[in-house]
Amino acid sequence: AQTVTQSQPEMSVQEAETVTLSCTYDTSESDYYLFWYKQPPSRQMILVIRQEAYKQQNATENRFSVNFQKAAKSFSLKISDSQLGDAAMYFCAYRSLLGDMRFGAGTRLTVKP
Amino acid sequence: DTEVTQTPKHLVMGMTNKKSLKCEQHMGHRAMYWYKQKAKKPPELMFVYSYEKLSINESVPSRFSPECPNSSLLNLHLHALQPEDSALYLCASSQEGAGGSYIQYFGAGTRLSVL
């Protein structure tokens, strides 16, 4: 079974600064999807960014970008120009083509004004 | 519109009660999911429905019974639950197949407390 590891339980960043959240995963599959979701205290899971494993180009969404290293099975999230509204729990997720999705344990991000 | 609606938002039930959680989406998605999330933990997949058929059951106890009456609606029937079943139950849907994004859109969840 696939496993997802987030080694940083908590991270802190100053407003307007950049922070990188780490994620590694274990799989024997060659094709899959990777996601970063955020979950604020309101508890709604919100998609941040998506990466298809067959694409070598790293995904970007405005201030959010990923560093996808398929051979190393690494999928880190970089948040640039951090804003107070970015404070949340961030989950890295692996989705197989069969539909099952596995989440990492999460990283709680605090943004300091 | 990327909205997944879950009702009720909160539910308190006794161990002998029967209750149901409801999830609805009108995005034309043909895959729907139930997750269980305990406090300070990630969501755990329970069930996956694809084209109204159960495709994944993650060895969930039979006191949880899913149902997909149509492509827009997903229910989770609860019976004889235990206090350890208290959690946030999340529903999600996604567009699969050719041209699908495979992005799962989540509802706000139902906070369940079993007394």
PDB file of C-alpha atoms in Angstrom, chain B:
ATOM      1  CA  ASP B   1     -19.703  25.551  -9.013  1.00  0.00           C
ATOM      2  CA  THR B   2     -17.482  23.181  -7.045  1.00  0.00           C
ATOM      3  CA  GLU B   3     -19.803  22.646  -4.122  1.00  0.00           C
ATOM      4  CA  VAL B   4     -20.339  19.443  -2.203  1.00  0.00           C
ATOM      5  CA  THR B   5     -23.089  19.780   0.376  1.00  0.00           C
ATOM      6  CA  GLN B   6     -23.200  17.646   3.498  1.00  0.00           C
ATOM      7  CA  THR B   7     -26.046  17.430   5.993  1.00  0.00           C
ATOM      8  CA  PRO B   8     -26.345  17.603   8.884  1.00  0.00           C
ATOM      9  CA  LYS B   9     -23.375  19.696  10.007  1.00  0.00           C
ATOM     10  CA  HIS B  10     -23.519  18.216  13.504  1.00  0.00           C
ATOM     11  CA  LEU B  11     -25.041  14.981  14.776  1.00  0.00           C
ATOM     12  CA  VAL B  12     -25.259  13.507  18.259  1.00  0.00           C
ATOM     13  CA  MET B  13     -26.518   9.955  18.549  1.00  0.00           C
ATOM     14  CA  GLY B  14     -26.740   7.164  21.055  1.00  0.00           C
ATOM     15  CA  MET B  15     -25.236   3.750  20.479  1.00  0.00           C
ATOM     16  CA  THR B  16     -28.648   2.233  19.721  1.00  0.00           C
ATOM     17  CA  ASN B  17     -29.766   4.915  17.277  1.00  0.00           C
ATOM     18  CA  LYS B  18     -30.013   4.710  13.505  1.00  0.00           C
ATOM     19  CA  LYS B  19     -29.074   7.838  11.590  1.00  0.00           C
ATOM     20  CA  SER B  20     -27.939   8.805   8.115  1.00  0.00           C
ATOM     21  CA  LEU B  21     -25.450  11.290   6.713  1.00  0.00           C
ATOM     22  CA  LYS B  22     -26.202  12.860   3.370  1.00  0.00           C
ATOM     23  CA  CYS B  23     -23.930  14.207   0.657  1.00  0.00           C
ATOM     24  CA  GLU B  24     -24.968  15.924  -2.563  1.00  0.00           C
ATOM     25  CA  GLN B  25     -23.129  17.329  -5.572  1.00  0.00           C
ATOM     26  CA  HIS B  26     -24.352  18.751  -8.866  1.00  0.00           C
ATOM     27  CA  MET B  27     -21.075  18.935 -10.743  1.00  0.00           C
ATOM     28  CA  GLY B  28     -21.756  15.818 -12.823  1.00  0.00           C
ATOM     29  CA  HIS B  29     -19.036  13.908 -10.992  1.00  0.00           C
ATOM     30  CA  ARG B  30     -19.366  10.125 -11.213  1.00  0.00           C
ATOM     31  CA  ALA B  31     -17.070   9.233  -8.310  1.00  0.00           C
ATOM     32  CA  MET B  32     -17.991   9.930  -4.698  1.00  0.00           C
ATOM     33  CA  TYR B  33     -16.141   9.197  -1.487  1.00  0.00           C
ATOM     34  CA  TRP B  34     -16.611   8.910   2.271  1.00  0.00           C
ATOM     35  CA  TYR B  35     -13.755   9.715   4.627  1.00  0.00           C
ATOM     36  CA  LYS B  36     -13.445   9.587   8.404  1.00  0.00           C
ATOM     37  CA  GLN B  37     -11.244  12.155  10.145  1.00  0.00           C
ATOM     38  CA  LYS B  38     -10.351  11.994  13.828  1.00  0.00           C
ATOM     39  CA  ALA B  39      -9.099  15.101  15.620  1.00  0.00           C
ATOM     40  CA  LYS B  40      -5.584  16.158  14.592  1.00  0.00           C
ATOM     41  CA  LYS B  41      -5.364  13.275  12.105  1.00  0.00           C
ATOM     42  CA  PRO B  42      -5.600  13.092   8.313  1.00  0.00           C
ATOM     43  CA  PRO B  43      -8.754  11.878   6.582  1.00  0.00           C
ATOM     44  CA  GLU B  44      -9.002   8.105   6.153  1.00  0.00           C
ATOM     45  CA  LEU B  45     -10.770   6.681   3.133  1.00  0.00           C
ATOM     46  CA  MET B  46     -13.822   4.556   3.933  1.00  0.00           C
ATOM     47  CA  PHE B  47     -15.729   3.993   0.677  1.00  0.00           C
ATOM     48  CA  VAL B  48     -15.518   4.883  -2.998  1.00  0.00           C
ATOM     49  CA  TYR B  49     -18.444   4.837  -5.408  1.00  0.00           C
ATOM     50  CA  SER B  50     -17.815   4.929  -9.135  1.00  0.00           C
ATOM     51  CA  TYR B  51     -20.825   5.278 -11.438  1.00  0.00           C
ATOM     52  CA  GLU B  52     -23.129   4.478  -8.510  1.00  0.00           C
ATOM     53  CA  LYS B  53     -21.348   1.203  -7.785  1.00  0.00           C
ATOM     54  CA  LEU B  54     -19.232   0.538  -4.718  1.00  0.00           C
ATOM     55  CA  SER B  55     -15.670   0.171  -5.981  1.00  0.00           C
ATOM     56  CA  ILE B  56     -13.623   0.440  -2.772  1.00  0.00           C
ATOM     57  CA  ASN B  57     -14.513  -0.590   0.774  1.00  0.00           C
ATOM     58  CA  GLU B  58     -11.598  -0.098   3.130  1.00  0.00           C
ATOM     59  CA  SER B  59     -12.629  -2.887   5.519  1.00  0.00           C
ATOM     60  CA  VAL B  60     -15.079  -0.606   7.275  1.00  0.00           C
ATOM     61  CA  PRO B  61     -17.256  -2.212  10.016  1.00  0.00           C
ATOM     62  CA  SER B  62     -20.747  -3.169   8.890  1.00  0.00           C
ATOM     63  CA  ARG B  63     -22.316  -0.653  11.277  1.00  0.00           C
ATOM     64  CA  PHE B  64     -21.444   1.841   8.501  1.00  0.00           C
ATOM     65  CA  SER B  65     -23.540   1.214   5.403  1.00  0.00           C
ATOM     66  CA  PRO B  66     -23.043   3.397   2.309  1.00  0.00           C
ATOM     67  CA  GLU B  67     -25.624   3.972  -0.373  1.00  0.00           C
ATOM     68  CA  CYS B  68     -25.500   5.799  -3.707  1.00  0.00           C
ATOM     69  CA  PRO B  69     -29.129   6.208  -4.901  1.00  0.00           C
ATOM     70  CA  ASN B  70     -28.133   8.271  -7.935  1.00  0.00           C
ATOM     71  CA  SER B  71     -25.149  10.042  -9.444  1.00  0.00           C
ATOM     72  CA  SER B  72     -25.660  13.183  -7.331  1.00  0.00           C
ATOM     73  CA  LEU B  73     -26.378  11.700  -3.941  1.00  0.00           C
ATOM     74  CA  LEU B  74     -24.372   9.675  -1.433  1.00  0.00           C
ATOM     75  CA  ASN B  75     -25.619   8.480   1.927  1.00  0.00           C
ATOM     76  CA  LEU B  76     -23.915   6.897   4.902  1.00  0.00           C
ATOM     77  CA  HIS B  77     -26.269   4.932   7.140  1.00  0.00           C
ATOM     78  CA  LEU B  78     -25.192   4.545  10.744  1.00  0.00           C
ATOM     79  CA  HIS B  79     -26.382   1.869  13.165  1.00  0.00           C
ATOM     80  CA  ALA B  80     -25.166   0.661  16.557  1.00  0.00           C
ATOM     81  CA  LEU B  81     -22.135   2.935  16.521  1.00  0.00           C
ATOM     82  CA  GLN B  82     -19.486   2.998  19.211  1.00  0.00           C
ATOM     83  CA  PRO B  83     -18.072   6.071  20.999  1.00  0.00           C
ATOM     84  CA  GLU B  84     -14.799   5.604  19.081  1.00  0.00           C
ATOM     85  CA  ASP B  85     -16.744   6.288  15.869  1.00  0.00           C
ATOM     86  CA  SER B  86     -17.056   9.924  16.924  1.00  0.00           C
ATOM     87  CA  ALA B  87     -15.260  11.925  14.227  1.00  0.00           C
ATOM     88  CA  LEU B  88     -15.644  14.314  11.326  1.00  0.00           C
ATOM     89  CA  TYR B  89     -17.108  12.528   8.307  1.00  0.00           C
ATOM     90  CA  LEU B  90     -16.138  14.053   4.991  1.00  0.00           C
ATOM     91  CA  CYS B  91     -17.693  13.478   1.610  1.00  0.00           C
ATOM     92  CA  ALA B  92     -15.925  14.206  -1.667  1.00  0.00           C
ATOM     93  CA  SER B  93     -16.580  13.879  -5.374  1.00  0.00           C
ATOM     94  CA  SER B  94     -14.394  13.881  -8.462  1.00  0.00           C
ATOM     95  CA  GLN B  95     -14.560  13.761 -12.242  1.00  0.00           C
ATOM     96  CA  GLU B  96     -12.921  10.591 -13.491  1.00  0.00           C
ATOM     97  CA  GLY B  97     -12.081   9.091 -16.848  1.00  0.00           C
ATOM     98  CA  ALA B  98     -11.010  10.746 -20.080  1.00  0.00           C
ATOM     99  CA  GLY B  99     -10.765  14.474 -19.604  1.00  0.00           C
ATOM    100  CA  GLY B 100     -11.315  14.170 -15.881  1.00  0.00           C
ATOM    101  CA  SER B 101      -9.228  16.180 -13.480  1.00  0.00           C
ATOM    102  CA  TYR B 102      -9.294  13.530 -10.699  1.00  0.00           C
ATOM    103  CA  ILE B 103      -9.443  16.396  -8.228  1.00  0.00           C
ATOM    104  CA  GLN B 104     -11.542  15.520  -5.196  1.00  0.00           C
ATOM    105  CA  TYR B 105     -13.809  18.319  -4.004  1.00  0.00           C
ATOM    106  CA  PHE B 106     -14.774  18.046  -0.369  1.00  0.00           C
ATOM    107  CA  GLY B 107     -17.820  18.993   1.609  1.00  0.00           C
ATOM    108  CA  ALA B 108     -17.565  20.771   4.961  1.00  0.00           C
ATOM    109  CA  GLY B 109     -18.204  17.534   6.827  1.00  0.00           C
ATOM    110  CA  THR B 110     -20.543  16.209   9.487  1.00  0.00           C
ATOM    111  CA  ARG B 111     -19.261  16.311  13.044  1.00  0.00           C
ATOM    112  CA  LEU B 112     -20.564  13.111  14.654  1.00  0.00           C
ATOM    113  CA  SER B 113     -20.632  12.457  18.377  1.00  0.00           C
ATOM    114  CA  VAL B 114     -21.641   9.020  19.662  1.00  0.00           C
ATOM    115  CA  LEU B 115     -22.701   8.912  23.299  1.00  0.00           C
TER     116      LEU B 115
END
